[in-house]
Short mmCIF file of C-alpha atoms in Angstrom, two decimals:
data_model
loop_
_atom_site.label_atom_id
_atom_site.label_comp_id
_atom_site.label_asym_id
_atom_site.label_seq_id
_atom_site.Cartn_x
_atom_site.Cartn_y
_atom_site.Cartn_z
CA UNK O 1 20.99 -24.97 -8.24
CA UNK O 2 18.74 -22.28 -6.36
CA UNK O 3 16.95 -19.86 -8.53
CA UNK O 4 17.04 -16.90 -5.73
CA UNK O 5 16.16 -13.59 -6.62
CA UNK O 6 19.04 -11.25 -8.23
CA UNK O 7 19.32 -7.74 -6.35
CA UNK O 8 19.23 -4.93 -8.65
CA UNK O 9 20.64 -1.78 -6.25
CA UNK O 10 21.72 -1.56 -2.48
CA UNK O 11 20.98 1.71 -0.51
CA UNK O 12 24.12 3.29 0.82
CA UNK O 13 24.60 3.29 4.70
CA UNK O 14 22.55 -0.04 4.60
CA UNK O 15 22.62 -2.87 6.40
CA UNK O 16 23.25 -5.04 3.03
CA UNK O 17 26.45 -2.49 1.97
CA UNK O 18 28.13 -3.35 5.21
CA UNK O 19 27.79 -7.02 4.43
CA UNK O 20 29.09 -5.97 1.33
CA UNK O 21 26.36 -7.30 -0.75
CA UNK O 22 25.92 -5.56 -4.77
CA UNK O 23 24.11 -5.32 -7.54
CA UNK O 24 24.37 -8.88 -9.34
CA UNK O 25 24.77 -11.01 -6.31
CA UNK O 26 21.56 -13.59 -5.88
CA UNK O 27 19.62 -14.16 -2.56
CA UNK O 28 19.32 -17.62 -2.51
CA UNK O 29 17.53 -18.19 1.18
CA UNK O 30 16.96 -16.46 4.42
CA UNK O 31 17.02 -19.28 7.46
CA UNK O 32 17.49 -21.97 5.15
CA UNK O 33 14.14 -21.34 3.59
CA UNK O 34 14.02 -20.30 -0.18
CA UNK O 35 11.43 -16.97 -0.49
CA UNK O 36 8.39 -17.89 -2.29
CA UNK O 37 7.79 -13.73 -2.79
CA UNK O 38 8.01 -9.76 -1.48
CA UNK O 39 5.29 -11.65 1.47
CA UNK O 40 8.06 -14.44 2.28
CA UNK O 41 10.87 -11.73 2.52
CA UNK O 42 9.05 -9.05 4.29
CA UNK O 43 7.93 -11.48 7.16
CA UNK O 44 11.78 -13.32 7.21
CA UNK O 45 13.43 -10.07 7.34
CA UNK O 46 11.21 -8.79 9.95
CA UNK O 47 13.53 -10.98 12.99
CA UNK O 48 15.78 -9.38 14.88
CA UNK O 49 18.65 -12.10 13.73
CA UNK O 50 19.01 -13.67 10.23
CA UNK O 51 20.64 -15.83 8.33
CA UNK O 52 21.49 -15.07 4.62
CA UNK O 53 22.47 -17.47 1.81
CA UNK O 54 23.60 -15.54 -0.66
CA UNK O 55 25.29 -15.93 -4.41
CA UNK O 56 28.06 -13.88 -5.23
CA UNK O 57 28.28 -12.50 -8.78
CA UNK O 58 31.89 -14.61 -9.06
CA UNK O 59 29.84 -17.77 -8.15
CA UNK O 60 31.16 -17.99 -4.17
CA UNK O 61 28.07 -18.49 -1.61
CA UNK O 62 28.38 -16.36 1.73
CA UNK O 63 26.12 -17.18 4.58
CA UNK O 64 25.70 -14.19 6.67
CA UNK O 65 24.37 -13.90 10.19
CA UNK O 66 22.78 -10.27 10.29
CA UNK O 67 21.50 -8.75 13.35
CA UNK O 68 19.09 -5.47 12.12
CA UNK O 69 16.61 -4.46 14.79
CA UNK O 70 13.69 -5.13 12.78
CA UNK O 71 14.73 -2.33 10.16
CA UNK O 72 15.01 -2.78 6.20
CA UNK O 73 17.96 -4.67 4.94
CA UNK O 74 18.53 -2.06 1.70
CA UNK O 75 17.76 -4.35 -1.25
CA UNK O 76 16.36 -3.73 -4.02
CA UNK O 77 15.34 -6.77 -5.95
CA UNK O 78 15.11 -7.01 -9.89
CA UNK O 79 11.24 -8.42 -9.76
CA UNK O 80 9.95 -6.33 -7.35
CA UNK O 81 7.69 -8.84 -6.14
CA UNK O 82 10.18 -11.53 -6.72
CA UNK O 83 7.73 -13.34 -8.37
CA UNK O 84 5.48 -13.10 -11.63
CA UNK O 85 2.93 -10.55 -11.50
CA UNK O 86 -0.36 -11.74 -11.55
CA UNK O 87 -2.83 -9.85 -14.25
CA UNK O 88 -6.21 -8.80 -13.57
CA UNK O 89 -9.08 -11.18 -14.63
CA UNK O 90 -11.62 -9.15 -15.29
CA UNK O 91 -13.52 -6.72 -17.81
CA UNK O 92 -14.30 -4.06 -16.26
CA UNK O 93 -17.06 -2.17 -17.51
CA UNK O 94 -14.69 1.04 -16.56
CA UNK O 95 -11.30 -0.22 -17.04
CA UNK O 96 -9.21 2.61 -18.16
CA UNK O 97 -6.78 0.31 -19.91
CA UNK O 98 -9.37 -0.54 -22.50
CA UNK O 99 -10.20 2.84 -23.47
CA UNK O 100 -5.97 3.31 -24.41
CA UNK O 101 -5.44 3.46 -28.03
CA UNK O 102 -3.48 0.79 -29.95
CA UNK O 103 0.63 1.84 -30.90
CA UNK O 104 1.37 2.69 -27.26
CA UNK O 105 4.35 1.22 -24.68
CA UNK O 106 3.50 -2.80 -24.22
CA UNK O 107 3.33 -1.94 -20.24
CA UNK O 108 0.42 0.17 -20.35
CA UNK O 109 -1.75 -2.26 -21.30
CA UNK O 110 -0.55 -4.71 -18.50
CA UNK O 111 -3.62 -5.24 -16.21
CA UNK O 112 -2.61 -5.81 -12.85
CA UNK O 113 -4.50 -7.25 -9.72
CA UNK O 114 -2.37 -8.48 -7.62
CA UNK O 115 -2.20 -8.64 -3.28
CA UNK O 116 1.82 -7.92 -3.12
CA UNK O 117 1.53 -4.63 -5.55
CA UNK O 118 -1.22 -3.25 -2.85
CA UNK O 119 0.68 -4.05 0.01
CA UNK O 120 3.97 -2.37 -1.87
CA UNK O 121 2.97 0.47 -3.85
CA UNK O 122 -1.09 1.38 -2.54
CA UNK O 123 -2.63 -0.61 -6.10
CA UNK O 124 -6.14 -1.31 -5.51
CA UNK O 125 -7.45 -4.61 -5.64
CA UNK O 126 -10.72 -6.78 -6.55
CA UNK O 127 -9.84 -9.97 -4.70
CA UNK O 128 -11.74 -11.29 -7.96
CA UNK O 129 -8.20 -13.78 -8.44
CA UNK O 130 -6.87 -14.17 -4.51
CA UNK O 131 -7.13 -17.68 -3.01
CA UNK O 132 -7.57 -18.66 0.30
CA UNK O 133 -3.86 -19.12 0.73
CA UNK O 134 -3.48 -15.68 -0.15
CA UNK O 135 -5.53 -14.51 2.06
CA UNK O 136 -3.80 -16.99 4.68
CA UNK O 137 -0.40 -15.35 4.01
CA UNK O 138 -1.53 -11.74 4.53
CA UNK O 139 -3.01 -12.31 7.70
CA UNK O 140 -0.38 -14.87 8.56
CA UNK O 141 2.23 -11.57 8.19
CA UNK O 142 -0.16 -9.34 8.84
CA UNK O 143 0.09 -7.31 6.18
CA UNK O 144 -1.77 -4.19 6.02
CA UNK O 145 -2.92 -1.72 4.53
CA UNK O 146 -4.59 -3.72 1.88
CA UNK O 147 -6.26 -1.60 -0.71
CA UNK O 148 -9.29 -2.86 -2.11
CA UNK O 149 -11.78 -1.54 -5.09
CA UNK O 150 -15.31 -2.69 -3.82
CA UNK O 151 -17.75 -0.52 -6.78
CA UNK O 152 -20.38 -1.79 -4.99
CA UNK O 153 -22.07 -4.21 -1.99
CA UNK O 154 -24.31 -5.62 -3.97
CA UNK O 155 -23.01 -8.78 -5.24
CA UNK O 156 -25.10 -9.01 -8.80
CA UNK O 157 -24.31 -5.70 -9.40
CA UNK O 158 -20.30 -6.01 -8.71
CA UNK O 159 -20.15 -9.22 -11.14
CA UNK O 160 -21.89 -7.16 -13.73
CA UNK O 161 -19.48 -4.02 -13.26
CA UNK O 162 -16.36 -6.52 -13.27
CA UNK O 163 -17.27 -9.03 -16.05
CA UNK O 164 -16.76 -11.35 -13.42
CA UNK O 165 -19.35 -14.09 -12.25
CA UNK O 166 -17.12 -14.56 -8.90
CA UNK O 167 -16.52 -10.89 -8.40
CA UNK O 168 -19.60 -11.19 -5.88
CA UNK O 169 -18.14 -13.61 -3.33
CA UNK O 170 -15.33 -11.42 -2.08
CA UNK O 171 -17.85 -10.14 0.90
CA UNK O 172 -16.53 -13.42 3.11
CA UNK O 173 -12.83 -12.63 2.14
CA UNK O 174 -12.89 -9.33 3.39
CA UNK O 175 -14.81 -10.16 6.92
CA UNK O 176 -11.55 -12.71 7.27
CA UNK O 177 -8.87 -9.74 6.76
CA UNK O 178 -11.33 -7.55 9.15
CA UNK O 179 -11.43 -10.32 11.62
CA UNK O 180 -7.49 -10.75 11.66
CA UNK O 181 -7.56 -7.05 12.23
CA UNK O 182 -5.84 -6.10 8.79
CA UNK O 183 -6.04 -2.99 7.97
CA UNK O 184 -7.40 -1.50 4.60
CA UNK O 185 -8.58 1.25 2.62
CA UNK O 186 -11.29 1.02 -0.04
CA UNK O 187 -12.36 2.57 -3.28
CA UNK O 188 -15.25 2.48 -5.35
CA UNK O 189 -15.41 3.75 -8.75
CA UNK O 190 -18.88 5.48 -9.66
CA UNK O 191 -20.91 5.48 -13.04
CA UNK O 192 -23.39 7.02 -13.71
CA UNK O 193 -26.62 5.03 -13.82
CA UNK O 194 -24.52 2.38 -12.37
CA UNK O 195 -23.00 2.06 -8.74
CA UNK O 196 -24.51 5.62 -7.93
CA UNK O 197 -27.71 6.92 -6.51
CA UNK O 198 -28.99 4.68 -4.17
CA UNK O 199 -26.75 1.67 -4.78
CA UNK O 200 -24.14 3.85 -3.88
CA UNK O 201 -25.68 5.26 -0.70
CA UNK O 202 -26.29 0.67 -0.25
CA UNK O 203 -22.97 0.25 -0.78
CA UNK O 204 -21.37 3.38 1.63
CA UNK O 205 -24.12 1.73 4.58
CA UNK O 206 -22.99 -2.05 4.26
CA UNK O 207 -19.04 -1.13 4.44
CA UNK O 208 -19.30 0.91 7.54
CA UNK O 209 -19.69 -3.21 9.28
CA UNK O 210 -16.14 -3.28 8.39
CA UNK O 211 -14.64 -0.33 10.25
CA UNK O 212 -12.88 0.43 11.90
CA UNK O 213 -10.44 -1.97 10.41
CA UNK O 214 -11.56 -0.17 6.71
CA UNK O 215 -10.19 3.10 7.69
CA UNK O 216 -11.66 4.54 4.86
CA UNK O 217 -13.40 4.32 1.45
CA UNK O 218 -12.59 6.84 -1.59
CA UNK O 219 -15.04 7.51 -4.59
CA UNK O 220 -14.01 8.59 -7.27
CA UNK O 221 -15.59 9.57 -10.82
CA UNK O 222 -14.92 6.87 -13.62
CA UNK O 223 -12.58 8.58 -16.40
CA UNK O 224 -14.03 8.14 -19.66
CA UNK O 225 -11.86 8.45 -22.85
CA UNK O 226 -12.95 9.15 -26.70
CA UNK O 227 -11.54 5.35 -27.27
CA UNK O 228 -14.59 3.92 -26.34
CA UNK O 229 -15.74 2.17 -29.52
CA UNK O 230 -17.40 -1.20 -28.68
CA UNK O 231 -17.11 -0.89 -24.87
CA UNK O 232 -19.99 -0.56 -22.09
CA UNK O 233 -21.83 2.81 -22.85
CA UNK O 234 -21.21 4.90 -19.94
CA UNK O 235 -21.41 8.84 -19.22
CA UNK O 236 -19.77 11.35 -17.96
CA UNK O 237 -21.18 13.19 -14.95
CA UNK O 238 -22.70 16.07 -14.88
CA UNK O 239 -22.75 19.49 -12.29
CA UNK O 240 -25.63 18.55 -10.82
CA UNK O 241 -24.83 14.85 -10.24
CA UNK O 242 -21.68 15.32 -8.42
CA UNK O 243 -23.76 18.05 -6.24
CA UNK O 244 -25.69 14.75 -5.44
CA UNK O 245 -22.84 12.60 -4.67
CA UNK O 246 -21.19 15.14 -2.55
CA UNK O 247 -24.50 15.41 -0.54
CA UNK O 248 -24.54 11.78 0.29
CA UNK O 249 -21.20 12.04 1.04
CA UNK O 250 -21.24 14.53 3.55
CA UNK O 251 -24.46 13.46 5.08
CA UNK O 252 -22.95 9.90 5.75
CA UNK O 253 -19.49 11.41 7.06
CA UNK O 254 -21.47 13.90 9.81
CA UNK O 255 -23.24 10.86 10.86
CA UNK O 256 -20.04 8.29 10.93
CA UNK O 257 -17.88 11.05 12.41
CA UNK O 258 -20.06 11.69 15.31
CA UNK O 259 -20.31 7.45 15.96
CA UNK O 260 -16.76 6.93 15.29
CA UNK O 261 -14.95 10.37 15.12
CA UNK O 262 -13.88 9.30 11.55
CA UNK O 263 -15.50 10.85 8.34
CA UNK O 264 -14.76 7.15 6.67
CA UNK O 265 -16.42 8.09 2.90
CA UNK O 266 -14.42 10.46 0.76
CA UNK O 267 -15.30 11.96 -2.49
CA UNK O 268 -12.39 12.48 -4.67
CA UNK O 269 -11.19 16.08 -5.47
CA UNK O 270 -12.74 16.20 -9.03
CA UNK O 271 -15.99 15.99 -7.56
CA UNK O 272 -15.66 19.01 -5.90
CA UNK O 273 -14.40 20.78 -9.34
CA UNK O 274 -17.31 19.36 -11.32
CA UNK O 275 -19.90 20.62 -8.45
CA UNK O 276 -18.29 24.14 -8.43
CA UNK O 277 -17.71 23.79 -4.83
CA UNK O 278 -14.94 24.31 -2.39
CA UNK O 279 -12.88 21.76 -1.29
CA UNK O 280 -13.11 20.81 2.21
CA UNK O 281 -10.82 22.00 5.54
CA UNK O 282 -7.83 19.59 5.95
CA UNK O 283 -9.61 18.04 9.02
CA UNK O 284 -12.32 16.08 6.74
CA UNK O 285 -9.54 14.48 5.62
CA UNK O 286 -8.50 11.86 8.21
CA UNK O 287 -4.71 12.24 7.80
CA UNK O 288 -5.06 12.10 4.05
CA UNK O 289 -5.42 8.17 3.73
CA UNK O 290 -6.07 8.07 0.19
CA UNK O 291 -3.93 11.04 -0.77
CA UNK O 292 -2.65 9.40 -4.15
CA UNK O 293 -5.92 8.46 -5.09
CA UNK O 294 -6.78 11.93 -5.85
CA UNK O 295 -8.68 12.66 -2.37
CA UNK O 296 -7.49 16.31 -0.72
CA UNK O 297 -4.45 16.51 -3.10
CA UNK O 298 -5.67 20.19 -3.83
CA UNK O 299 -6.65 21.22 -0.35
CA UNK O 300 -3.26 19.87 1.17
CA UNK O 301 -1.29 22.03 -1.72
CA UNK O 302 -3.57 24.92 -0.88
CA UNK O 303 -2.25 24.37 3.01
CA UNK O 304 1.26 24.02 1.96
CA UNK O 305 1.56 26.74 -0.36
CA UNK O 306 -0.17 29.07 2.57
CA UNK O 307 2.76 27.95 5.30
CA UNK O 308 5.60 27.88 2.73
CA UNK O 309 4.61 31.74 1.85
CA UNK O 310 4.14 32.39 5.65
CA UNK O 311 8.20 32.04 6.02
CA UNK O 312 8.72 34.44 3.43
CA UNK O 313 9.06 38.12 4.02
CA UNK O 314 8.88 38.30 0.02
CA UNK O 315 10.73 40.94 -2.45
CA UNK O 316 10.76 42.27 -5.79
CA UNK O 317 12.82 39.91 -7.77
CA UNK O 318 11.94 39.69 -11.32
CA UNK O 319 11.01 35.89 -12.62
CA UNK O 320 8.86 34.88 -15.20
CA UNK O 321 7.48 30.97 -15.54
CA UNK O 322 4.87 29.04 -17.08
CA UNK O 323 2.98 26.28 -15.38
CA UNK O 324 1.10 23.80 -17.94
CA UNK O 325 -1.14 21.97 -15.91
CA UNK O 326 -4.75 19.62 -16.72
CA UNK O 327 -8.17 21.75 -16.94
CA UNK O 328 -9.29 20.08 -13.38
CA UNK O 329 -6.26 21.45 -11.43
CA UNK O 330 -5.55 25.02 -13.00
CA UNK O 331 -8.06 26.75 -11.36
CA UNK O 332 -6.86 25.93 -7.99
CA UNK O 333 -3.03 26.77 -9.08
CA UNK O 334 -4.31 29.86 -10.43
CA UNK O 335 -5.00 30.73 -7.10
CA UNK O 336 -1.96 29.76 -5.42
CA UNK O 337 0.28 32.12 -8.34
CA UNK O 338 -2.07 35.39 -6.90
CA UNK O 339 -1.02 34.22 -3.32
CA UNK O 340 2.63 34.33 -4.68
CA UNK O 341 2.69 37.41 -6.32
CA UNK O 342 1.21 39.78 -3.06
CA UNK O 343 4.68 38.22 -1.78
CA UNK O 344 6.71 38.83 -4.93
CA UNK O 345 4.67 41.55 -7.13
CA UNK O 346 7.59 40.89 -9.94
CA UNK O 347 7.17 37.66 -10.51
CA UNK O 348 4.98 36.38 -13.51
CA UNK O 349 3.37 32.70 -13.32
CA UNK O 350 1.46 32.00 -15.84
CA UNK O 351 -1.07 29.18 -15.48
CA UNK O 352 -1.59 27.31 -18.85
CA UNK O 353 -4.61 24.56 -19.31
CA UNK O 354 -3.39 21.71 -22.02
CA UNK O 355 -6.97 20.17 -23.60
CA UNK O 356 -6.56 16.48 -23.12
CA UNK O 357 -7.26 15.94 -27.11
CA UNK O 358 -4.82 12.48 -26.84
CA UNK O 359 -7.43 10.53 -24.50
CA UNK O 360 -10.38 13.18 -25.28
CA UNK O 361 -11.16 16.39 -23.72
CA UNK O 362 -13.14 14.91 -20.65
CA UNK O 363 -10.29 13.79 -19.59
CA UNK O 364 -9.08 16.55 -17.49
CA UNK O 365 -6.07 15.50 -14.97
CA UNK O 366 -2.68 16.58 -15.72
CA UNK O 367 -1.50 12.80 -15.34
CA UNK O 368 -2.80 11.77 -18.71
CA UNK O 369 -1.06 14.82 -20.74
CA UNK O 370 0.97 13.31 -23.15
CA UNK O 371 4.08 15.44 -24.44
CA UNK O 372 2.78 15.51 -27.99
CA UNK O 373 -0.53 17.64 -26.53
CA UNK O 374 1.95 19.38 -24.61
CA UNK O 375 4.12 20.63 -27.30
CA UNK O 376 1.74 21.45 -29.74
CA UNK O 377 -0.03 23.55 -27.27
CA UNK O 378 2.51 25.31 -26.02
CA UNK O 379 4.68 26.02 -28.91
CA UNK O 380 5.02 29.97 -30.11
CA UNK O 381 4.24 30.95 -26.63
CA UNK O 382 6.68 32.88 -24.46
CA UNK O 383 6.96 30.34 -21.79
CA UNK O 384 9.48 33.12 -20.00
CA UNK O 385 12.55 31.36 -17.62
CA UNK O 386 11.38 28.03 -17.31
CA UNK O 387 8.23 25.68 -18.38
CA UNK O 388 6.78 24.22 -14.94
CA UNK O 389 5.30 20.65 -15.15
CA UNK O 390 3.85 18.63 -12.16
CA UNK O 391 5.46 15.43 -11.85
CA UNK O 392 2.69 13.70 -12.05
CA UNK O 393 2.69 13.83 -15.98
CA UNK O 394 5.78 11.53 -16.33
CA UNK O 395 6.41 7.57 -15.33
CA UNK O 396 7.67 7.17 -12.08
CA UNK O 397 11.57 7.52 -12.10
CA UNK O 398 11.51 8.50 -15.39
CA UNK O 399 11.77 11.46 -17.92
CA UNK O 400 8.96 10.38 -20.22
CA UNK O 401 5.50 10.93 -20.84
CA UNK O 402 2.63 8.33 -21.10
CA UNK O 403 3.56 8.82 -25.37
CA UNK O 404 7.35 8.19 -24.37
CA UNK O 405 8.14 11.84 -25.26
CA UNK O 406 10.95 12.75 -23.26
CA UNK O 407 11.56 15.59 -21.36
CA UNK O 408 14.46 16.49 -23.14
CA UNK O 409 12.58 16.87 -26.34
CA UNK O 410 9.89 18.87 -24.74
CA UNK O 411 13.01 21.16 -23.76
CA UNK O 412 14.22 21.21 -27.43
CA UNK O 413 10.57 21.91 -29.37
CA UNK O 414 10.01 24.55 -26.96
CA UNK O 415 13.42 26.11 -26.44
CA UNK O 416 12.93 26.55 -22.68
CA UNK O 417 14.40 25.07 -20.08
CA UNK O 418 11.90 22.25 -18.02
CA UNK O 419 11.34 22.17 -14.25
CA UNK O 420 9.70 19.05 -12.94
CA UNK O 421 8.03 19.96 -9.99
CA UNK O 422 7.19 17.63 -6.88
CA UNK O 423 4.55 16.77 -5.25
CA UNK O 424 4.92 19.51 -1.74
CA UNK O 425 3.25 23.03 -2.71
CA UNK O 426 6.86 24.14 -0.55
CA UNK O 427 8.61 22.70 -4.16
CA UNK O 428 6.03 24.45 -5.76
CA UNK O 429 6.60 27.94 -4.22
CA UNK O 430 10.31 27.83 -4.77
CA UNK O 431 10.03 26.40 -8.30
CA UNK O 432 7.89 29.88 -9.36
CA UNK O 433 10.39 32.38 -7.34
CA UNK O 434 13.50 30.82 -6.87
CA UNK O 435 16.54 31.20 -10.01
CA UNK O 436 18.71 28.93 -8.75
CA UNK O 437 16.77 25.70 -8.33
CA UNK O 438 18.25 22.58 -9.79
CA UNK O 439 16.56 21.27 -12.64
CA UNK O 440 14.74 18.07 -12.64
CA UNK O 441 13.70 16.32 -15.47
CA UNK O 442 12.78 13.30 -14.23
CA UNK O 443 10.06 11.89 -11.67
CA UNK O 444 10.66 10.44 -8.09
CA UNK O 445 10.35 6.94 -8.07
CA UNK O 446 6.76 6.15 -6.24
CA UNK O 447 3.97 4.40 -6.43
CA UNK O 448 1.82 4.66 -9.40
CA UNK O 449 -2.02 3.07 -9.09
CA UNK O 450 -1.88 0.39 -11.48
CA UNK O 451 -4.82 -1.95 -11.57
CA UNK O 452 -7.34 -2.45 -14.13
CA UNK O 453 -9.85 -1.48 -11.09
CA UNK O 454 -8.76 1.60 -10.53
CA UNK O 455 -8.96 3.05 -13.58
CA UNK O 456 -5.28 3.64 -14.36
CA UNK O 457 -2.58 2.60 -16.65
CA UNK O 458 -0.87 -0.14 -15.85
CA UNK O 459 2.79 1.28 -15.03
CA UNK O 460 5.48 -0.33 -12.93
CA UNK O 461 8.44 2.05 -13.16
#
């Protein structure tokens, strides 16, 4: 009997709900051929007619002809990839993963490297563990964008930072994916004493050979927890070093802008924080390609906040809220609760920093706030109406924190209601004057930056 791959939801309106498909039934083949993985389905489905074989939840096979115009078919598949996930092989010198601390959720310490996750959700690869016939089957579908965590051009220096003694002969895999003309986005994560300096100013001149196709590069500051205990000795960054990075920066993206009319090399937001500088006019941005890797995430709230007021003759309701927020972003919503209240004098937002004392206090992004910190913090305080949080600080789709504290429990230790608030500085604005908003507790389900290269828990939610 065929395996298949059992579908775990169906979007309403679909193509699969009007060919009745449901949660249970197995997809068994698509033209006769069995799907290997998420690569197999996304190039079979992408025909303008199909043929399913498909197992019924009472056991009956259909075969269905479909014709869909190219779109989506609506399923949602139990395995995501609808295969095994592939874990990362390497030992990263700055893997976030290995500075957790023992007793948390098996998941998070799930290291994940793997071509289909980039291609899905934006993860950010090494190539350290792809084959040829991987790379074969993206450019054979032409998948793109494929995001990829360089750290550095120069090949010693990569299998160093990765633990890796291959991790230097992915140069020839990504002139194949630039030759097929697939798209991708890169990343490099900087330590100090490391990748930076003038390996990093090697490594921003040797990827420019690979645009336009790489449509753009992020760096990004390692994050450095206080569970560090046998690990590579790395340090944080100081003012004055990120002042240097974002001069390298710049200087490379007034050169590359002028040859290409594309700035290419970003420096991630925190950069601009630790250099006490502002952040940069939306234009530098590109379109925000690397958005959820924590490039122009404050200067594209700072835009939306400014039109979402602009609609808004404002008035003199009465609302008190408390935002709780990480010590790298409450500065900048500071900012955007004195913009409210010239619009609405009455309303009170306070802006509260939580110290990051779970991971350490160097650790200042409101991502890694666990709900214990949280609490304890914010307990005894008049939190007024409603407790603001940015939905970044819970799993995606979920109601829980990176400790598993729920939402709910946040609600009861605090006695006031909680407001998850998304991503758009417009959901922001009506969050801090609008009563009647319906309270969410839990997360939209999105990406979430997952591999052992990029820094981040591993989290599939």
């Amino acid at each position: 009997m065929k395996k298949g791959h059992l579908i775990k939801s169906v979007d309403p309106g679909s193509i699969a709900e009007e060919m009745e498909l449901e949660p249970g039934d197995v997809l068994l083949t698509i033209d006769g051929d069995e799907i290997e993985d998420i690569f197999d389905y996304e190039y079979k489905i992408n025909s303008e007619e199909i043929t399913l074989l498909v197992r019924k939840k009472n056991g009956e096979e259909w075969e269905l002809d479909i014709v869909n115009e190219y779109q989506d078919l609506g399923i949602t598949f139990e395995n995501g990839l609808m295969s095994d996930y592939r874990s990362c092989r390497n030992k990263c010198i700055f893997c976030f993963i290995d500075q957790m601390p023992p007793g948390m959720r098996e998941t998070l310490y799930f290291k994940d490297d793997d071509s289909r996750l980039s291609f899905l959700q934006g993860n950010y690869l090494t190539l350290t563990n792809m084959s040829e016939h991987d790379i074969d089957r993206i450019i054979q579908y032409k998948l793109s964008p494929i995001n990829i965590s360089f750290q550095t051009m120069n090949p010693e220096l990569r299998c160093k930072m990765l633990h890796n003694r291959f991790a230097g002969e992915i140069f020839d895999k990504v002139k194949r994916l630039k030759d097929a003309g697939i798209i991708m986005n890169g990343q490099i994560v900087l330590c100090r004493g490391v990748n930076d300096g003038a390996e990093l100013e090697r490594s921003i001149r040797e990827l420019t050979a690979y645009m336009p196709q790489l449509e753009s590069v992020s760096v990004v500051p390692v994050g450095l927890t206080r569970y560090r205990d046998g690990l590579y000795p790395l340090e944080p960054f100081t003012k004055e070093d990120a002042c240097e990075v974002l001069d390298l920066i710049h200087g490379w993206q007034e050169k590359l802008y002028k040859e290409w009319g594309n700035h290419f090399i970003h420096a991630g937001d925190e950069w601009y924080i630790l250099a006490e500088r502002p952040i940069p006019e939306e234009k530098t941005y590109d379109g925000y390609l690397q958005l959820e890797n924590g490039v122009g995430m404050l200067r594209l709230l700072e835009d939306e906040v400014a039109e979402e007021l602009s609609k808004r003759e404002g008035d003199d309701r009465h609302r008190h809220v408390t935002i709780a927020t990480g010590k790298a972003a409450a500065p900048s919503l500071e900012k955007h609760m004195q913009k409210i209240r010239e619009k609405y004098p009455n309303v009170q937002a306070e802006v509260v920093t939580i110290i990051n004392y779970f991971f350490g206090e160097s650790i200042t992004v409101s991502g890694l706030i666990t709900g214990k910190d949280l609490m304890e913090q914010l307990e005894g305080r008049d939190l007024g109406d409603c407790l603001l949080l940015p939905c970044n600080m819970l799993r995606s789709g979920k109601n829980v924190f990176l400790d598993d504290v729920t939402v709910e429990e946040v609600e009861e230790r605090l006695k006031t209601p909680v407001q998850i608030i998304d991503e758009p500085g417009s959901d922001l604005v009506k969050a801090v004057v609008e009563e009647n908003q319906e309270t969410i507790h839990r997360r939209r389900t999105m990406y979430e930056q997952a591999d052992c290269s990029n820094c981040g828990p591993a989290e599939r939610g």
